[in-house]
Amino acid sequence: MERTERTDRRRRDTRQGNRPREEKQEELDQRVVDVTRVAKVIKGGRRFAFRALIVVGNNNGKVGIGIGKARGVQDAIRKATDRARNNMKEVNLVAGTIPHEVITKHGGAQVLLKPASPGTGIKAGGGVRAVLEAVGVRDVLTKSLGSSSKMNATYATFKGLMELKNIDEEAKRRGKPVSEIQPFWRRGHDSSN
């Protein structure tokens, strides 16, 4: 009898411990970029599984990417989502766009990200758009220059966002005022304030 009480208490404790985590997950924006059927060749033929590519972000400067592989689609998506949440990173953004132009490469994919003036929107497609929307960018110009692979383009975009510099730190490093380093449409905006 004493043993069952302990196990019941443990079960209750673990359930209560998971509650805040579930509330935290609701705030995040989750996007399924790609679900692909993959095959493993075995002795008796082929064994099929599914690979899911998921992007998770808080729409305010944090984003993560995850890949999950499983025999069922839902299991693959769940695994990918968990990995994306564990892989979340901070991104330097300036007023709804990126602080400077960047070109990054991952595998055969090469992605160009360029800051844009307010009102432009996100000019991107596929995995690039999913990453930028999840991180909270509202105005940006992009171009996929290499391979059309969704997975590699998504990872190239993620890498590009990680390479973005903080505009204040860069101004201090160069010994210039922040207004000189900002994009031209922001310069006029800051001087009027």
PDB file of C-alpha atoms in Angstrom:
ATOM      1  CA  MET A   1       0.000   0.000   0.000  1.00  0.00           C
ATOM      2  CA  GLU A   2       2.807   2.385   0.868  1.00  0.00           C
ATOM      3  CA  ARG A   3       4.476   1.720  -2.494  1.00  0.00           C
ATOM      4  CA  THR A   4       1.372   2.602  -4.544  1.00  0.00           C
ATOM      5  CA  GLU A   5       1.031   5.910  -2.664  1.00  0.00           C
ATOM      6  CA  ARG A   6       4.617   6.811  -3.576  1.00  0.00           C
ATOM      7  CA  THR A   7       4.158   5.970  -7.252  1.00  0.00           C
ATOM      8  CA  ASP A   8       0.873   7.943  -7.337  1.00  0.00           C
ATOM      9  CA  ARG A   9       2.645  10.926  -5.757  1.00  0.00           C
ATOM     10  CA  ARG A  10       5.463  10.676  -8.328  1.00  0.00           C
ATOM     11  CA  ARG A  11       2.969  10.564 -11.186  1.00  0.00           C
ATOM     12  CA  ARG A  12       1.178  13.633  -9.855  1.00  0.00           C
ATOM     13  CA  ASP A  13       4.483  15.493  -9.389  1.00  0.00           C
ATOM     14  CA  THR A  14       5.606  14.783 -12.947  1.00  0.00           C
ATOM     15  CA  ARG A  15       2.239  15.888 -14.331  1.00  0.00           C
ATOM     16  CA  GLN A  16       2.361  19.119 -12.332  1.00  0.00           C
ATOM     17  CA  GLY A  17       5.962  19.673 -13.433  1.00  0.00           C
ATOM     18  CA  ASN A  18       4.907  19.507 -17.101  1.00  0.00           C
ATOM     19  CA  ARG A  19       2.099  22.065 -16.839  1.00  0.00           C
ATOM     20  CA  PRO A  20       4.221  25.248 -17.089  1.00  0.00           C
ATOM     21  CA  ARG A  21       6.081  23.771 -20.070  1.00  0.00           C
ATOM     22  CA  GLU A  22       2.789  23.215 -21.926  1.00  0.00           C
ATOM     23  CA  GLU A  23       1.747  26.835 -21.284  1.00  0.00           C
ATOM     24  CA  LYS A  24       5.100  28.018 -22.606  1.00  0.00           C
ATOM     25  CA  GLN A  25       4.683  25.970 -25.800  1.00  0.00           C
ATOM     26  CA  GLU A  26       1.412  27.734 -26.663  1.00  0.00           C
ATOM     27  CA  GLU A  27       3.205  31.093 -27.133  1.00  0.00           C
ATOM     28  CA  LEU A  28       5.450  29.704 -29.875  1.00  0.00           C
ATOM     29  CA  ASP A  29       4.673  29.894 -33.585  1.00  0.00           C
ATOM     30  CA  GLN A  30       5.191  26.441 -35.135  1.00  0.00           C
ATOM     31  CA  ARG A  31       5.422  25.955 -38.912  1.00  0.00           C
ATOM     32  CA  VAL A  32       5.704  22.702 -40.835  1.00  0.00           C
ATOM     33  CA  VAL A  33       8.089  23.450 -43.713  1.00  0.00           C
ATOM     34  CA  ASP A  34       8.312  20.000 -45.262  1.00  0.00           C
ATOM     35  CA  VAL A  35       7.205  16.402 -44.697  1.00  0.00           C
ATOM     36  CA  THR A  36       8.943  13.899 -46.969  1.00  0.00           C
ATOM     37  CA  ARG A  37       8.737  10.128 -47.297  1.00  0.00           C
ATOM     38  CA  VAL A  38      12.190   8.553 -47.075  1.00  0.00           C
ATOM     39  CA  ALA A  39      13.192   4.940 -47.681  1.00  0.00           C
ATOM     40  CA  LYS A  40      15.794   2.681 -46.112  1.00  0.00           C
ATOM     41  CA  VAL A  41      16.777  -0.295 -48.222  1.00  0.00           C
ATOM     42  CA  ILE A  42      16.810  -3.496 -46.184  1.00  0.00           C
ATOM     43  CA  LYS A  43      17.104  -7.220 -46.926  1.00  0.00           C
ATOM     44  CA  GLY A  44      13.431  -7.727 -47.785  1.00  0.00           C
ATOM     45  CA  GLY A  45      12.980  -4.508 -49.800  1.00  0.00           C
ATOM     46  CA  ARG A  46      12.407  -0.971 -48.553  1.00  0.00           C
ATOM     47  CA  ARG A  47      11.336   0.387 -45.186  1.00  0.00           C
ATOM     48  CA  PHE A  48       9.512   3.711 -45.463  1.00  0.00           C
ATOM     49  CA  ALA A  49       9.583   6.496 -42.885  1.00  0.00           C
ATOM     50  CA  PHE A  50       8.733  10.198 -42.789  1.00  0.00           C
ATOM     51  CA  ARG A  51      11.068  13.149 -42.294  1.00  0.00           C
ATOM     52  CA  ALA A  52       9.566  16.398 -40.989  1.00  0.00           C
ATOM     53  CA  LEU A  53      11.229  19.830 -41.030  1.00  0.00           C
ATOM     54  CA  ILE A  54       9.741  22.214 -38.453  1.00  0.00           C
ATOM     55  CA  VAL A  55      10.466  25.866 -37.644  1.00  0.00           C
ATOM     56  CA  VAL A  56       9.501  27.226 -34.212  1.00  0.00           C
ATOM     57  CA  GLY A  57       9.713  30.892 -33.202  1.00  0.00           C
ATOM     58  CA  ASN A  58       8.261  33.408 -30.766  1.00  0.00           C
ATOM     59  CA  ASN A  59       7.747  36.170 -33.408  1.00  0.00           C
ATOM     60  CA  ASN A  60      10.026  38.373 -31.332  1.00  0.00           C
ATOM     61  CA  GLY A  61      13.640  37.510 -32.142  1.00  0.00           C
ATOM     62  CA  LYS A  62      13.920  33.798 -31.230  1.00  0.00           C
ATOM     63  CA  VAL A  63      13.795  30.899 -33.694  1.00  0.00           C
ATOM     64  CA  GLY A  64      14.741  27.222 -33.882  1.00  0.00           C
ATOM     65  CA  ILE A  65      14.790  24.494 -36.547  1.00  0.00           C
ATOM     66  CA  GLY A  66      14.323  20.767 -36.040  1.00  0.00           C
ATOM     67  CA  ILE A  67      14.225  17.607 -38.130  1.00  0.00           C
ATOM     68  CA  GLY A  68      12.399  14.497 -36.980  1.00  0.00           C
ATOM     69  CA  LYS A  69      12.263  11.095 -38.612  1.00  0.00           C
ATOM     70  CA  ALA A  70       9.781   8.346 -37.712  1.00  0.00           C
ATOM     71  CA  ARG A  71       7.533   5.646 -39.205  1.00  0.00           C
ATOM     72  CA  GLY A  72       4.472   7.858 -38.684  1.00  0.00           C
ATOM     73  CA  VAL A  73       3.970  11.474 -39.761  1.00  0.00           C
ATOM     74  CA  GLN A  74       2.714  12.676 -36.347  1.00  0.00           C
ATOM     75  CA  ASP A  75       5.697  11.114 -34.548  1.00  0.00           C
ATOM     76  CA  ALA A  76       8.110  12.759 -36.999  1.00  0.00           C
ATOM     77  CA  ILE A  77       6.459  16.153 -36.465  1.00  0.00           C
ATOM     78  CA  ARG A  78       6.538  15.738 -32.670  1.00  0.00           C
ATOM     79  CA  LYS A  79      10.253  14.817 -32.708  1.00  0.00           C
ATOM     80  CA  ALA A  80      11.072  17.728 -35.011  1.00  0.00           C
ATOM     81  CA  THR A  81       9.125  20.170 -32.833  1.00  0.00           C
ATOM     82  CA  ASP A  82      10.947  19.041 -29.684  1.00  0.00           C
ATOM     83  CA  ARG A  83      14.322  19.431 -31.420  1.00  0.00           C
ATOM     84  CA  ALA A  84      13.367  22.863 -32.765  1.00  0.00           C
ATOM     85  CA  ARG A  85      12.360  24.051 -29.281  1.00  0.00           C
ATOM     86  CA  ASN A  86      15.680  22.829 -27.842  1.00  0.00           C
ATOM     87  CA  ASN A  87      17.576  24.496 -30.709  1.00  0.00           C
ATOM     88  CA  MET A  88      16.095  28.016 -30.297  1.00  0.00           C
ATOM     89  CA  LYS A  89      18.516  30.939 -30.695  1.00  0.00           C
ATOM     90  CA  GLU A  90      18.342  34.750 -30.346  1.00  0.00           C
ATOM     91  CA  VAL A  91      18.440  36.890 -33.512  1.00  0.00           C
ATOM     92  CA  ASN A  92      19.399  40.585 -33.794  1.00  0.00           C
ATOM     93  CA  LEU A  93      16.524  42.500 -35.415  1.00  0.00           C
ATOM     94  CA  VAL A  94      16.012  46.237 -36.007  1.00  0.00           C
ATOM     95  CA  ALA A  95      12.466  47.634 -36.261  1.00  0.00           C
ATOM     96  CA  GLY A  96      10.929  44.595 -37.976  1.00  0.00           C
ATOM     97  CA  THR A  97      13.788  43.955 -40.405  1.00  0.00           C
ATOM     98  CA  ILE A  98      17.367  42.682 -40.322  1.00  0.00           C
ATOM     99  CA  PRO A  99      20.240  45.107 -39.547  1.00  0.00           C
ATOM    100  CA  HIS A 100      22.354  44.380 -42.664  1.00  0.00           C
ATOM    101  CA  GLU A 101      22.653  42.270 -45.813  1.00  0.00           C
ATOM    102  CA  VAL A 102      23.986  38.720 -45.475  1.00  0.00           C
ATOM    103  CA  ILE A 103      24.669  35.801 -47.833  1.00  0.00           C
ATOM    104  CA  THR A 104      24.954  32.312 -46.337  1.00  0.00           C
ATOM    105  CA  LYS A 105      25.470  28.841 -47.684  1.00  0.00           C
ATOM    106  CA  HIS A 106      24.391  25.444 -46.400  1.00  0.00           C
ATOM    107  CA  GLY A 107      24.995  22.399 -48.565  1.00  0.00           C
ATOM    108  CA  GLY A 108      24.134  23.403 -52.129  1.00  0.00           C
ATOM    109  CA  ALA A 109      21.751  26.189 -51.103  1.00  0.00           C
ATOM    110  CA  GLN A 110      22.845  29.802 -50.944  1.00  0.00           C
ATOM    111  CA  VAL A 111      20.477  32.445 -49.551  1.00  0.00           C
ATOM    112  CA  LEU A 112      20.696  36.247 -49.737  1.00  0.00           C
ATOM    113  CA  LEU A 113      18.882  38.235 -47.026  1.00  0.00           C
ATOM    114  CA  LYS A 114      18.552  42.005 -47.456  1.00  0.00           C
ATOM    115  CA  PRO A 115      16.930  44.572 -45.129  1.00  0.00           C
ATOM    116  CA  ALA A 116      13.842  46.324 -46.519  1.00  0.00           C
ATOM    117  CA  SER A 117      11.975  49.530 -45.748  1.00  0.00           C
ATOM    118  CA  PRO A 118       8.739  49.366 -43.718  1.00  0.00           C
ATOM    119  CA  GLY A 119       5.728  48.199 -45.721  1.00  0.00           C
ATOM    120  CA  THR A 120       7.704  45.941 -48.072  1.00  0.00           C
ATOM    121  CA  GLY A 121       6.651  42.678 -46.436  1.00  0.00           C
ATOM    122  CA  ILE A 122       8.505  39.363 -46.610  1.00  0.00           C
ATOM    123  CA  LYS A 123       9.588  38.674 -50.189  1.00  0.00           C
ATOM    124  CA  ALA A 124      10.508  35.008 -49.806  1.00  0.00           C
ATOM    125  CA  GLY A 125       9.186  31.536 -50.434  1.00  0.00           C
ATOM    126  CA  GLY A 126       9.180  28.081 -48.864  1.00  0.00           C
ATOM    127  CA  GLY A 127      11.420  27.435 -45.898  1.00  0.00           C
ATOM    128  CA  VAL A 128      13.015  30.897 -46.060  1.00  0.00           C
ATOM    129  CA  ARG A 129       9.631  32.562 -45.474  1.00  0.00           C
ATOM    130  CA  ALA A 130       8.776  30.176 -42.611  1.00  0.00           C
ATOM    131  CA  VAL A 131      11.994  30.993 -40.728  1.00  0.00           C
ATOM    132  CA  LEU A 132      11.653  34.762 -41.228  1.00  0.00           C
ATOM    133  CA  GLU A 133       7.983  34.833 -40.169  1.00  0.00           C
ATOM    134  CA  ALA A 134       8.660  32.675 -37.094  1.00  0.00           C
ATOM    135  CA  VAL A 135      11.490  34.953 -35.933  1.00  0.00           C
ATOM    136  CA  GLY A 136       9.300  38.058 -36.282  1.00  0.00           C
ATOM    137  CA  VAL A 137      10.757  39.812 -39.343  1.00  0.00           C
ATOM    138  CA  ARG A 138       8.108  41.902 -41.121  1.00  0.00           C
ATOM    139  CA  ASP A 139      10.100  43.501 -43.975  1.00  0.00           C
ATOM    140  CA  VAL A 140      12.901  41.722 -45.847  1.00  0.00           C
ATOM    141  CA  LEU A 141      14.061  40.910 -49.380  1.00  0.00           C
ATOM    142  CA  THR A 142      15.484  37.448 -50.115  1.00  0.00           C
ATOM    143  CA  LYS A 143      16.853  35.457 -53.012  1.00  0.00           C
ATOM    144  CA  SER A 144      17.662  31.770 -53.145  1.00  0.00           C
ATOM    145  CA  LEU A 145      20.819  31.564 -55.252  1.00  0.00           C
ATOM    146  CA  GLY A 146      21.765  27.883 -55.139  1.00  0.00           C
ATOM    147  CA  SER A 147      19.932  24.604 -54.730  1.00  0.00           C
ATOM    148  CA  SER A 148      16.142  24.580 -54.474  1.00  0.00           C
ATOM    149  CA  SER A 149      16.216  22.070 -51.579  1.00  0.00           C
ATOM    150  CA  LYS A 150      13.777  23.249 -48.891  1.00  0.00           C
ATOM    151  CA  MET A 151      15.850  21.773 -46.085  1.00  0.00           C
ATOM    152  CA  ASN A 152      19.148  23.368 -47.163  1.00  0.00           C
ATOM    153  CA  ALA A 153      17.512  26.743 -47.923  1.00  0.00           C
ATOM    154  CA  THR A 154      15.882  26.703 -44.461  1.00  0.00           C
ATOM    155  CA  TYR A 155      19.177  25.924 -42.731  1.00  0.00           C
ATOM    156  CA  ALA A 156      21.010  28.562 -44.825  1.00  0.00           C
ATOM    157  CA  THR A 157      18.435  31.162 -43.701  1.00  0.00           C
ATOM    158  CA  PHE A 158      18.841  30.096 -40.067  1.00  0.00           C
ATOM    159  CA  LYS A 159      22.644  30.374 -40.387  1.00  0.00           C
ATOM    160  CA  GLY A 160      22.262  33.821 -41.961  1.00  0.00           C
ATOM    161  CA  LEU A 161      20.126  35.036 -39.065  1.00  0.00           C
ATOM    162  CA  MET A 162      22.758  33.757 -36.605  1.00  0.00           C
ATOM    163  CA  GLU A 163      25.438  35.803 -38.442  1.00  0.00           C
ATOM    164  CA  LEU A 164      23.556  39.101 -38.006  1.00  0.00           C
ATOM    165  CA  LYS A 165      25.447  41.624 -35.891  1.00  0.00           C
ATOM    166  CA  ASN A 166      24.044  43.857 -33.170  1.00  0.00           C
ATOM    167  CA  ILE A 167      23.904  47.385 -34.599  1.00  0.00           C
ATOM    168  CA  ASP A 168      24.910  49.067 -31.287  1.00  0.00           C
ATOM    169  CA  GLU A 169      27.955  46.818 -30.782  1.00  0.00           C
ATOM    170  CA  GLU A 170      29.028  47.298 -34.410  1.00  0.00           C
ATOM    171  CA  ALA A 171      28.772  51.108 -34.098  1.00  0.00           C
ATOM    172  CA  LYS A 172      30.905  51.007 -30.931  1.00  0.00           C
ATOM    173  CA  ARG A 173      33.470  48.731 -32.631  1.00  0.00           C
ATOM    174  CA  ARG A 174      33.750  51.083 -35.623  1.00  0.00           C
ATOM    175  CA  GLY A 175      33.754  54.218 -33.457  1.00  0.00           C
ATOM    176  CA  LYS A 176      30.784  55.731 -35.304  1.00  0.00           C
ATOM    177  CA  PRO A 177      27.316  56.844 -34.201  1.00  0.00           C
ATOM    178  CA  VAL A 178      24.515  54.303 -34.612  1.00  0.00           C
ATOM    179  CA  SER A 179      22.676  56.594 -37.072  1.00  0.00           C
ATOM    180  CA  GLU A 180      25.557  56.290 -39.602  1.00  0.00           C
ATOM    181  CA  ILE A 181      25.420  52.492 -39.631  1.00  0.00           C
ATOM    182  CA  GLN A 182      21.627  52.097 -39.870  1.00  0.00           C
ATOM    183  CA  PRO A 183      19.867  51.660 -43.230  1.00  0.00           C
ATOM    184  CA  PHE A 184      19.044  54.982 -44.930  1.00  0.00           C
ATOM    185  CA  TRP A 185      15.282  54.811 -44.231  1.00  0.00           C
ATOM    186  CA  ARG A 186      15.986  54.528 -40.475  1.00  0.00           C
ATOM    187  CA  ARG A 187      18.435  57.482 -40.392  1.00  0.00           C
ATOM    188  CA  GLY A 188      15.800  60.109 -41.150  1.00  0.00           C
ATOM    189  CA  HIS A 189      13.382  58.438 -38.731  1.00  0.00           C
ATOM    190  CA  ASP A 190      15.858  58.602 -35.793  1.00  0.00           C
ATOM    191  CA  SER A 191      16.880  62.238 -36.387  1.00  0.00           C
ATOM    192  CA  SER A 192      13.237  63.396 -36.183  1.00  0.00           C
ATOM    193  CA  ASN A 193      12.774  61.831 -32.709  1.00  0.00           C
TER     194      ASN A 193
END
